[in-house]
Short mmCIF file of C-alpha atoms in Angstrom, two decimals:
data_model
loop_
_atom_site.label_atom_id
_atom_site.label_comp_id
_atom_site.label_asym_id
_atom_site.label_seq_id
_atom_site.Cartn_x
_atom_site.Cartn_y
_atom_site.Cartn_z
CA MET A 109 -56.30 11.16 -41.73
CA ASN A 110 -54.30 14.28 -42.42
CA LYS A 111 -50.59 14.31 -43.08
CA GLY A 112 -49.84 15.91 -39.69
CA SER A 113 -51.50 13.10 -37.73
CA LEU A 114 -49.72 10.46 -39.78
CA LYS A 115 -46.36 12.10 -39.13
CA ILE A 116 -47.00 12.18 -35.37
CA LYS A 117 -47.94 8.49 -35.36
CA LYS A 118 -44.76 7.55 -37.21
CA ILE A 119 -42.66 9.48 -34.69
CA LEU A 120 -44.42 7.76 -31.77
CA ALA A 121 -43.87 4.37 -33.37
CA VAL A 122 -40.15 5.01 -33.78
CA ILE A 123 -39.88 6.17 -30.17
CA SER A 124 -41.68 3.04 -28.97
CA LEU A 125 -39.37 0.82 -31.00
CA VAL A 126 -36.25 2.52 -29.61
CA CYS A 127 -37.53 2.22 -26.04
CA PHE A 128 -38.32 -1.48 -26.52
CA ALA A 129 -34.87 -2.18 -27.96
CA ALA A 130 -33.17 -0.28 -25.14
CA ALA A 131 -35.18 -2.16 -22.52
CA PHE A 132 -34.29 -5.49 -24.14
CA LEU A 133 -30.57 -4.74 -24.25
CA PHE A 134 -30.58 -3.42 -20.69
CA ALA A 135 -32.18 -6.61 -19.40
CA ALA A 136 -29.97 -8.92 -21.45
CA ALA A 137 -26.69 -8.31 -19.60
CA PRO A 138 -25.51 -6.42 -16.47
CA GLN A 139 -23.52 -3.86 -18.44
CA ALA A 140 -24.50 -0.91 -16.31
CA ALA A 141 -26.13 -0.20 -12.97
CA ARG A 142 -29.90 -0.50 -13.02
CA ALA A 143 -32.15 2.11 -11.57
CA ASP A 144 -33.19 -0.29 -8.79
CA GLY A 145 -29.70 -0.86 -7.40
CA ALA A 146 -26.27 0.70 -7.00
CA VAL A 147 -23.19 -0.74 -8.63
CA ALA A 148 -21.72 -3.39 -6.34
CA LEU A 149 -18.87 -4.71 -8.49
CA THR A 150 -17.17 -3.67 -11.72
CA VAL A 151 -15.08 -6.01 -13.88
CA ARG A 152 -12.82 -4.30 -16.38
CA GLY A 153 -9.34 -4.32 -17.93
CA ASP A 154 -7.64 -5.55 -21.08
CA GLY A 155 -8.05 -9.14 -19.87
CA VAL A 156 -11.81 -9.12 -20.52
CA GLU A 157 -13.85 -8.48 -23.65
CA LYS A 158 -16.01 -5.78 -22.10
CA GLU A 159 -16.51 -3.86 -18.88
CA VAL A 160 -19.40 -5.16 -16.81
CA GLN A 161 -21.07 -3.60 -13.78
CA PHE A 162 -23.04 -5.75 -11.36
CA THR A 163 -25.62 -4.77 -8.80
CA MET A 164 -26.16 -7.07 -5.84
CA ASP A 165 -29.30 -8.36 -7.59
CA ASP A 166 -27.19 -9.19 -10.64
CA LEU A 167 -24.72 -11.13 -8.49
CA ARG A 168 -27.50 -13.00 -6.69
CA ALA A 169 -29.05 -13.88 -10.05
CA LEU A 170 -25.94 -15.85 -10.99
CA PRO A 171 -25.82 -19.54 -9.93
CA GLN A 172 -24.93 -19.64 -6.21
CA GLU A 173 -22.47 -22.08 -4.66
CA THR A 174 -21.91 -22.91 -0.98
CA TYR A 175 -18.57 -24.13 0.36
CA THR A 176 -16.61 -24.24 3.61
CA TYR A 177 -13.05 -22.92 3.53
CA SER A 178 -10.09 -23.13 5.91
CA GLY A 179 -6.68 -21.53 6.16
CA TYR A 180 -4.10 -20.04 8.49
CA ASN A 181 -3.69 -16.36 9.14
CA HIS A 182 -0.38 -14.82 10.14
CA TRP A 183 -0.72 -15.08 13.92
CA PRO A 184 -0.82 -18.06 13.05
CA ALA A 185 -4.30 -19.29 13.84
CA LEU A 186 -6.52 -21.65 11.87
CA ARG A 187 -9.68 -19.96 10.59
CA VAL A 188 -12.66 -21.81 9.19
CA PHE A 189 -15.26 -20.03 7.05
CA GLU A 190 -18.35 -22.22 7.15
CA ASN A 191 -21.05 -22.36 4.47
CA MET A 192 -19.94 -19.36 2.47
CA THR A 193 -22.39 -18.66 -0.34
CA GLY A 194 -22.08 -16.66 -3.54
CA PRO A 195 -21.36 -16.80 -7.26
CA THR A 196 -18.15 -18.35 -8.50
CA LEU A 197 -15.43 -15.99 -9.61
CA LYS A 198 -15.43 -17.81 -12.94
CA SER A 199 -19.08 -17.00 -13.58
CA ILE A 200 -18.49 -13.33 -12.82
CA LEU A 201 -15.49 -13.13 -15.15
CA ASP A 202 -17.27 -15.13 -17.86
CA ALA A 203 -19.98 -12.45 -17.95
CA ALA A 204 -17.25 -9.98 -18.92
CA GLY A 205 -15.62 -12.41 -21.37
CA LEU A 206 -12.36 -13.38 -19.68
CA LYS A 207 -9.71 -13.68 -22.38
CA ASP A 208 -7.55 -16.78 -22.80
CA ASN A 209 -4.40 -14.66 -22.40
CA ALA A 210 -5.51 -12.98 -19.16
CA THR A 211 -2.79 -13.42 -16.53
CA LEU A 212 -3.53 -11.25 -13.51
CA LEU A 213 -6.58 -10.33 -11.41
CA LYS A 214 -6.34 -7.16 -9.36
CA PHE A 215 -8.91 -6.86 -6.58
CA LYS A 216 -9.63 -3.30 -5.51
CA PRO A 217 -12.23 -3.03 -2.74
CA SER A 218 -13.60 0.46 -2.19
CA GLY A 219 -13.41 0.18 1.59
CA GLY A 220 -12.11 -2.04 4.34
CA LYS A 221 -8.63 -2.35 5.75
CA TYR A 222 -6.99 -4.00 2.74
CA VAL A 223 -7.47 -2.09 -0.47
CA HIS A 224 -5.49 -3.87 -3.17
CA VAL A 225 -4.55 -7.52 -3.62
CA ASP A 226 -3.35 -9.24 -6.79
CA PHE A 227 -3.74 -12.89 -7.77
CA THR A 228 -2.66 -14.69 -10.90
CA VAL A 229 -5.46 -16.22 -12.95
CA ASP A 230 -3.97 -19.67 -12.34
CA GLN A 231 -3.92 -19.18 -8.56
CA LEU A 232 -7.65 -18.52 -8.32
CA LEU A 233 -9.15 -20.32 -11.32
CA ASN A 234 -6.89 -23.14 -12.53
CA GLU A 235 -5.05 -24.62 -9.53
CA SER A 236 -6.73 -27.39 -7.53
CA ARG A 237 -7.86 -26.08 -4.14
CA TYR A 238 -9.54 -27.80 -1.24
CA TYR A 239 -11.16 -27.58 2.16
CA PHE A 240 -9.31 -29.81 4.63
CA PRO A 241 -11.60 -30.85 7.51
CA GLU A 242 -9.15 -33.16 9.27
CA GLY A 243 -6.73 -32.02 11.97
CA GLU A 244 -6.22 -29.07 14.20
CA THR A 245 -9.28 -27.26 15.51
CA PRO A 246 -9.83 -23.57 14.71
CA GLY A 247 -7.90 -21.07 16.82
CA ASP A 248 -4.29 -20.35 17.73
CA VAL A 249 -1.81 -23.04 16.74
CA VAL A 250 0.22 -24.75 19.42
CA GLU A 251 3.10 -25.77 17.16
CA TRP A 252 4.29 -25.36 13.61
CA PRO A 253 4.03 -27.17 11.28
CA PRO A 254 0.48 -28.14 12.26
CA LYS A 255 -0.71 -31.72 12.50
CA ARG A 256 -3.34 -31.78 9.76
CA SER A 257 -3.91 -34.28 6.99
CA GLU A 258 -5.43 -34.43 3.52
CA LYS A 259 -7.91 -37.09 4.59
CA GLY A 260 -11.41 -36.24 3.46
CA LYS A 261 -10.37 -33.15 1.51
CA VAL A 262 -13.19 -31.45 -0.40
CA PRO A 263 -12.59 -29.66 -3.75
CA VAL A 264 -13.80 -26.06 -3.64
CA GLU A 265 -14.14 -23.31 -6.22
CA THR A 266 -13.25 -19.67 -5.77
CA ILE A 267 -16.36 -17.63 -4.96
CA ILE A 268 -17.27 -14.18 -3.80
CA ALA A 269 -19.31 -14.78 -0.66
CA LEU A 270 -22.17 -12.31 -0.69
CA ASP A 271 -23.26 -13.15 2.86
CA ASP A 272 -20.00 -12.07 4.50
CA SER A 273 -18.28 -8.69 4.95
CA LYS A 274 -19.93 -7.02 1.94
CA GLY A 275 -18.44 -9.62 -0.35
CA ARG A 276 -15.43 -11.74 0.65
CA ILE A 277 -13.18 -13.47 -1.87
CA CYS A 278 -13.00 -17.12 -0.74
CA PHE A 279 -10.72 -19.83 -2.12
CA GLY A 280 -9.32 -23.12 -0.88
CA GLN A 281 -5.92 -24.30 0.27
CA ARG A 282 -3.47 -26.13 -1.92
CA SER A 283 -2.12 -27.99 1.13
CA PRO A 284 -3.31 -28.22 4.76
CA ASN A 285 -0.70 -25.76 6.04
CA GLU A 286 -1.17 -23.02 3.44
CA PRO A 287 -1.73 -19.58 5.05
CA ILE A 288 -4.70 -18.10 3.21
CA GLY A 289 -7.10 -17.45 6.10
CA GLY A 290 -6.21 -13.86 6.90
CA ASP A 291 -8.32 -10.86 5.99
CA CYS A 292 -5.31 -9.49 4.10
CA ILE A 293 -5.73 -12.39 1.62
CA MET A 294 -9.40 -13.36 1.70
CA ILE A 295 -10.18 -9.69 1.30
CA GLN A 296 -13.50 -8.10 2.19
CA GLU A 297 -15.83 -5.48 0.67
CA VAL A 298 -15.29 -6.76 -2.86
CA CYS A 299 -18.98 -6.03 -3.53
CA ASN A 300 -19.05 -2.59 -1.98
CA ASN A 301 -18.49 -0.77 -5.28
CA GLY A 302 -15.27 -2.71 -5.71
CA VAL A 303 -13.34 -3.45 -8.89
CA ILE A 304 -11.80 -6.57 -10.38
CA GLU A 305 -9.29 -5.57 -13.02
CA ALA A 306 -8.26 -8.37 -15.37
CA SER A 307 -4.88 -7.85 -17.04
CA THR A 308 -2.84 -9.50 -19.77
CA GLU A 309 0.45 -8.08 -18.50
CA ALA A 310 3.52 -10.31 -18.22
CA LEU A 311 3.71 -11.86 -14.77
CA LYS A 312 6.58 -10.91 -12.50
CA GLN A 313 8.47 -13.43 -10.38
CA TRP A 314 9.15 -13.28 -6.66
CA GLU A 315 12.78 -12.94 -5.59
CA ALA A 316 14.29 -15.97 -3.91
CA PRO A 317 15.21 -15.94 -0.20
CA VAL A 318 18.77 -15.52 1.00
CA ALA A 319 20.32 -17.34 3.95
CA ASP A 320 22.06 -15.88 6.99
CA PRO A 321 24.75 -16.99 7.52
CA GLY A 322 25.51 -17.94 3.96
CA PRO A 323 26.38 -21.49 2.89
CA GLY A 324 29.74 -23.06 3.63
CA LYS A 325 31.49 -24.32 6.72
CA VAL A 326 29.75 -23.46 9.97
CA ALA A 327 30.03 -24.47 13.57
CA ALA A 328 27.81 -27.21 14.92
CA GLY A 329 24.73 -25.63 16.47
CA THR A 330 24.65 -22.73 14.02
CA LYS A 331 21.13 -21.51 13.29
CA ILE A 332 20.22 -20.50 9.75
CA SER A 333 17.68 -17.78 9.05
CA LEU A 334 15.98 -17.25 5.70
CA ILE A 335 15.73 -13.60 4.75
CA LYS A 336 13.00 -12.32 2.46
CA PRO A 337 14.01 -9.53 0.09
CA GLU A 338 12.80 -6.08 1.08
CA ARG A 339 9.47 -4.67 -0.05
CA GLN A 340 7.79 -8.05 -0.28
CA PRO A 341 4.38 -8.22 1.45
CA ASP A 342 4.07 -10.10 4.73
CA ASN A 343 1.77 -12.67 3.13
CA VAL A 344 4.58 -13.79 0.82
CA MET A 345 5.97 -17.00 2.29
CA MET A 346 9.39 -18.65 2.24
CA TYR A 347 8.99 -22.43 1.84
CA TYR A 348 11.95 -24.73 2.45
CA THR A 349 13.06 -28.35 2.76
CA VAL A 350 16.03 -30.06 4.42
CA ASP A 351 15.70 -33.51 2.81
CA GLY A 352 16.84 -32.63 -0.70
CA SER A 353 13.32 -32.36 -2.15
CA GLU A 354 12.03 -29.29 -3.95
CA PRO A 355 10.04 -26.93 -1.73
CA THR A 356 6.40 -26.43 -2.62
CA TYR A 357 3.00 -26.11 -0.94
CA GLY A 358 3.09 -28.38 2.09
CA SER A 359 6.82 -27.84 2.78
CA TYR A 360 8.03 -26.06 5.89
CA ILE A 361 7.27 -22.33 6.02
CA PHE A 362 9.96 -20.16 7.58
CA ASN A 363 7.97 -16.95 8.15
CA ILE A 364 4.53 -18.29 9.00
CA SER A 365 3.97 -15.70 11.75
CA TYR A 366 3.98 -11.95 11.19
CA PRO A 367 7.34 -10.75 12.64
CA ASN A 368 5.84 -9.02 15.68
CA PHE A 369 3.19 -11.64 16.47
CA GLN A 370 4.85 -14.92 17.50
CA PRO A 371 8.52 -14.89 16.43
CA ALA A 372 9.05 -18.32 18.03
CA PHE A 373 7.19 -19.87 15.11
CA ASN A 374 9.75 -18.38 12.71
CA ALA A 375 12.53 -20.36 14.36
CA PRO A 376 15.91 -20.53 12.62
CA ILE A 377 16.99 -23.86 11.15
CA PRO A 378 19.56 -25.57 13.42
CA VAL A 379 22.63 -27.14 11.84
CA LYS A 380 23.72 -30.24 13.72
CA ASP A 381 25.28 -32.16 10.82
CA ASN A 382 25.94 -31.46 7.17
CA ILE A 383 22.71 -30.15 5.68
CA THR A 384 21.26 -28.92 2.40
CA ILE A 385 18.47 -26.35 2.57
CA LYS A 386 16.38 -25.69 -0.52
CA ALA A 387 14.10 -22.66 -0.46
CA ARG A 388 11.77 -20.64 -2.65
CA THR A 389 9.45 -17.67 -2.26
CA ILE A 390 5.75 -18.30 -2.92
CA GLY A 391 3.11 -15.61 -2.88
CA PHE A 392 -0.03 -14.41 -4.59
CA GLY A 393 0.09 -12.16 -7.62
CA ARG A 394 3.42 -13.38 -9.01
CA LEU A 395 5.17 -16.51 -10.17
CA ASP A 396 7.04 -18.57 -7.58
CA SER A 397 10.72 -17.71 -7.25
CA GLU A 398 13.51 -19.92 -8.47
CA ILE A 399 14.64 -22.60 -6.01
CA VAL A 400 17.87 -21.69 -4.23
CA THR A 401 20.13 -24.21 -2.53
CA PHE A 402 22.23 -23.60 0.57
CA ARG A 403 24.71 -26.31 1.58
CA TYR A 404 26.33 -26.28 5.02
CA GLU A 405 29.24 -28.37 6.23
CA VAL A 406 29.66 -28.67 9.96
CA ASP A 407 33.07 -27.57 11.18
CA ARG A 408 33.39 -28.57 14.81
CA LEU A 409 35.36 -25.58 16.01
CA PHE A 410 35.34 -25.41 19.77
CA SER A 411 35.14 -28.54 21.88
CA ASP A 412 34.28 -26.74 25.11
CA ILE A 413 31.09 -24.81 24.26
CA GLU A 414 28.64 -27.67 23.77
CA SER A 415 25.47 -26.79 25.75
CA HIS A 416 27.10 -23.63 27.12
CA TRP A 417 24.65 -20.73 27.51
CA ALA A 418 26.74 -18.64 25.08
CA GLN A 419 27.17 -21.35 22.41
CA ASP A 420 24.86 -19.64 19.91
CA ASP A 421 26.55 -16.27 20.40
CA ILE A 422 30.03 -17.75 19.99
CA ASN A 423 29.01 -19.59 16.82
CA TYR A 424 27.30 -16.43 15.54
CA LEU A 425 30.54 -14.46 15.84
CA PHE A 426 32.60 -17.23 14.29
CA ASN A 427 30.30 -17.54 11.28
CA ARG A 428 30.77 -13.83 10.61
CA GLY A 429 34.54 -13.97 10.91
CA ILE A 430 34.65 -11.94 14.13
CA ILE A 431 36.31 -14.66 16.21
CA LYS A 432 38.79 -17.19 14.88
CA GLN A 433 39.40 -20.87 15.42
CA THR A 434 42.02 -21.75 18.02
CA GLY A 435 44.79 -24.27 17.66
CA ASP A 436 43.59 -26.47 20.50
CA MET A 437 39.90 -26.23 19.46
CA LYS A 438 38.96 -24.56 22.77
CA PHE A 439 37.20 -21.25 23.27
CA ARG A 440 37.48 -21.14 27.09
CA PRO A 441 34.15 -19.36 27.52
CA ASP A 442 34.37 -18.92 31.28
CA GLU A 443 37.87 -17.45 31.35
CA SER A 444 38.32 -13.68 31.56
CA VAL A 445 38.77 -11.79 28.32
CA THR A 446 41.78 -9.52 27.96
CA ARG A 447 41.64 -5.87 27.00
CA ALA A 448 43.42 -6.61 23.73
CA LYS A 449 41.13 -9.50 22.74
CA PHE A 450 37.97 -7.49 23.46
CA VAL A 451 39.25 -4.64 21.31
CA GLU A 452 40.00 -7.10 18.48
CA TRP A 453 36.44 -8.41 18.55
CA LEU A 454 34.95 -4.92 18.76
CA VAL A 455 36.93 -3.63 15.78
CA ALA A 456 35.69 -6.64 13.77
CA VAL A 457 32.07 -6.05 14.86
CA LEU A 458 32.28 -2.40 13.80
CA ASP A 459 34.08 -3.34 10.58
CA ILE A 460 36.78 -0.74 11.23
CA GLU A 461 39.60 -0.88 8.72
CA THR A 462 42.96 -1.68 10.26
CA ASP A 463 46.27 -0.26 9.04
CA SER A 464 49.46 -2.14 9.80
CA GLY A 465 51.47 1.07 9.41
CA LYS A 466 49.60 3.03 12.08
CA ASP A 467 51.78 4.12 15.02
CA ILE A 468 50.55 4.27 18.61
CA SER A 469 52.18 5.61 21.75
CA PHE A 470 51.67 2.55 23.96
CA GLN A 471 55.04 1.11 24.79
CA ASP A 472 53.52 -2.21 25.90
CA VAL A 473 51.84 -2.87 22.53
CA ASP A 474 54.57 -4.36 20.38
CA ALA A 475 54.41 -3.56 16.67
CA GLY A 476 54.55 -7.28 15.89
CA ALA A 477 51.75 -8.28 18.28
CA SER A 478 48.67 -9.89 16.72
CA TYR A 479 46.46 -7.27 18.36
CA HIS A 480 48.57 -4.20 17.44
CA ASP A 481 46.58 -3.16 14.37
CA ALA A 482 43.20 -3.55 16.09
CA ILE A 483 44.31 -1.45 19.05
CA ALA A 484 45.73 1.21 16.71
CA ALA A 485 42.45 1.30 14.76
CA ALA A 486 40.40 1.58 17.96
CA VAL A 487 42.58 4.41 19.27
CA ASN A 488 42.35 6.25 15.96
CA ALA A 489 38.52 5.86 16.03
CA GLY A 490 38.34 7.30 19.55
CA LEU A 491 37.00 4.10 21.08
CA ILE A 492 39.75 3.45 23.64
CA THR A 493 42.38 5.16 25.71
CA GLY A 494 45.16 3.54 27.65
CA CYS A 495 45.82 3.33 31.32
CA SER A 496 48.18 6.21 30.57
CA ASP A 497 49.66 7.79 27.47
CA SER A 498 52.27 5.04 27.25
CA VAL A 499 50.53 2.03 28.82
CA PHE A 500 47.58 0.08 27.46
CA ALA A 501 47.90 -3.15 29.49
CA PRO A 502 46.75 -5.40 26.63
CA GLU A 503 47.00 -8.64 28.63
CA ASP A 504 45.04 -7.35 31.64
CA ASP A 505 41.53 -8.60 32.13
CA ILE A 506 38.92 -6.06 31.09
CA THR A 507 36.35 -4.97 33.65
CA ARG A 508 32.62 -4.60 33.10
CA GLU A 509 32.68 -0.83 33.44
CA GLN A 510 35.53 -0.61 30.93
CA VAL A 511 33.51 -2.72 28.50
CA ALA A 512 30.47 -0.49 29.03
CA VAL A 513 32.39 2.68 28.21
CA ILE A 514 34.03 1.25 25.08
CA ILE A 515 30.74 -0.09 23.71
CA SER A 516 28.96 3.21 24.43
CA ARG A 517 31.61 5.06 22.43
CA ALA A 518 31.06 2.59 19.58
CA MET A 519 27.33 3.31 19.70
CA GLU A 520 27.98 7.04 19.52
CA MET A 521 30.43 6.54 16.67
CA LYS A 522 27.68 4.73 14.74
CA SER A 523 25.19 7.54 15.56
CA LEU A 524 22.96 5.33 17.70
CA ILE A 525 23.20 7.63 20.70
CA LEU A 526 24.56 10.98 21.80
CA LEU A 527 26.31 10.41 25.11
CA SER A 528 25.80 14.01 26.19
CA ASP A 529 22.05 13.35 26.17
CA ILE A 530 22.23 10.35 28.50
CA ASP A 531 20.95 10.90 32.06
CA SER A 532 22.96 8.27 33.90
CA SER A 533 21.21 8.69 37.25
CA GLN A 534 17.94 7.26 35.94
CA VAL A 535 19.66 4.00 35.08
CA VAL A 536 22.66 3.33 37.29
CA ASP A 537 20.92 4.23 40.54
CA ARG A 538 18.78 1.13 40.20
CA PHE A 539 21.85 -1.02 40.98
CA SER A 540 22.54 -1.59 44.67
CA ASP A 541 26.30 -1.23 44.07
CA SER A 542 26.08 1.93 41.94
CA GLY A 543 28.44 3.63 44.41
CA GLU A 544 31.24 1.35 43.19
CA LEU A 545 30.87 2.61 39.62
CA SER A 546 33.62 5.00 38.55
CA ASP A 547 32.42 8.50 37.65
CA TRP A 548 33.93 8.21 34.16
CA ALA A 549 31.90 5.02 33.54
CA LYS A 550 28.41 6.11 34.62
CA THR A 551 27.22 7.58 31.33
CA GLY A 552 28.55 4.67 29.28
CA THR A 553 27.02 2.15 31.66
CA ALA A 554 23.64 3.88 31.47
CA ALA A 555 23.78 3.79 27.66
CA VAL A 556 24.55 0.06 27.31
CA VAL A 557 21.98 -0.90 29.95
CA ARG A 558 19.30 1.19 28.26
CA PHE A 559 19.96 -0.54 24.92
CA GLY A 560 20.00 -4.03 26.45
CA ILE A 561 23.63 -4.77 25.66
CA MET A 562 24.52 -5.21 29.33
CA ALA A 563 22.41 -5.89 32.40
CA GLY A 564 22.82 -6.31 36.09
CA SER A 565 22.86 -9.54 38.07
CA SER A 566 19.85 -11.23 39.62
CA ASP A 567 20.88 -9.82 43.02
CA GLY A 568 20.46 -6.26 41.76
CA THR A 569 24.15 -5.44 41.36
CA PHE A 570 26.11 -4.37 38.29
CA ALA A 571 29.57 -5.46 39.54
CA PRO A 572 31.45 -2.71 37.66
CA LYS A 573 34.91 -3.82 38.81
CA ALA A 574 34.37 -7.51 38.04
CA THR A 575 36.20 -8.93 35.06
CA THR A 576 34.31 -9.95 31.93
CA THR A 577 34.34 -13.54 30.75
CA ARG A 578 34.95 -14.45 27.13
CA ALA A 579 31.39 -15.80 26.93
CA GLU A 580 29.94 -12.55 28.32
CA ALA A 581 32.03 -10.51 25.89
CA ALA A 582 30.83 -12.66 22.98
CA ALA A 583 27.19 -12.13 24.01
CA MET A 584 27.70 -8.35 24.25
CA ALA A 585 29.43 -8.30 20.87
CA VAL A 586 26.50 -10.14 19.28
CA ARG A 587 23.96 -7.72 20.78
CA LEU A 588 25.92 -4.76 19.44
CA TYR A 589 26.29 -6.43 16.02
CA ARG A 590 22.55 -7.00 15.76
CA LEU A 591 21.86 -3.46 16.88
CA LEU A 592 24.05 -2.15 14.08
CA HIS A 593 22.71 -4.45 11.36
#
């Protein structure tokens, strides 16, 4: 054998050895996409030892588990995902070498409606989760909280279901009422060239809810709303208790329904007697918020509004300092409201600063009158004029058309409307008594009707010259307040 032939054989042997080694390494672990399949899922980040790419064949080669899952979406409706099959999330992450100090898992599907959801490692891998078969049947709920139990609960692991929606992340509930069943949580298309990024970053904490109105003395019948801080996702829930216990999974949920879906399920908490509300924010991807405590003491303010149609509006204004307690504990909701009293309430609603030194030309508004400063502030703001340059008639009852004009000016002052742009004919002509409406009141009336602050009667009239009751004025003041806030 000549030297040239020997050299060629040695080269071929080396090439064969390299090819064999490469083939062995390639088959040993799914570190890159194989020629027989596209990349379905990539696991990467500083929370794993190495980046791993899986084809669908790789994922199917892992041990497969089958579970049934349940959970509420944000309609709310109960969804049940039966016999979902796929590898456990743990087995997928173990292939990449999940580190002990990994804290966060960021799911980034390549397609679908929801493109980025975070979960803590504990939420998906370490917390006990279950399928709860007992209780309400799948579909829209009829009441909240639902009547389900933990009887017969089945432990379930977190998997990526390969037989659903190009890979759906599936995990169990911590309690029977936990809302995890929406597609914005059990996200889809995880295995459509998606990414799981494991991170060791320090976990953030959700901000705690705030209460409206705030704690303290309130009128009986007051309704408390829990407010979630801005910029928090809709699947972040506010859990609360009223029995002194700490809120956790299984407690009442204040915002179970997406705001525009079924607001009735997000009902405020009524205060009938002294009450302590404890609340916390719980959501995926962060630590639970601190528990906040709101204590309310019932102050029985007005003895004559129990069961009155305007009770909630009257209490609402009182709790915000817009109306004050009376000496005889009576509100007199069905009596007419005076021009001076309505102006006082309106100035408080608009938070207009009053100045005790402000002079006005009305000779019938005494400088020492309790309503003097409010009237002066309203005149200075351009909200009101008198019956003449020297007469305001503060103790006269205010008419509905006068109320309409004053409120419309307030709306323009707060840049909600431009009165010159209002076409009054399109609104006021619908009332059968529109001919009784003063010309100076038509534009203002059209504005308040369009914004839902005032409405006509069931008989199709507006009754512009009728006086306004204190209850009606309170209701209008609340509508304006909510429009401004």
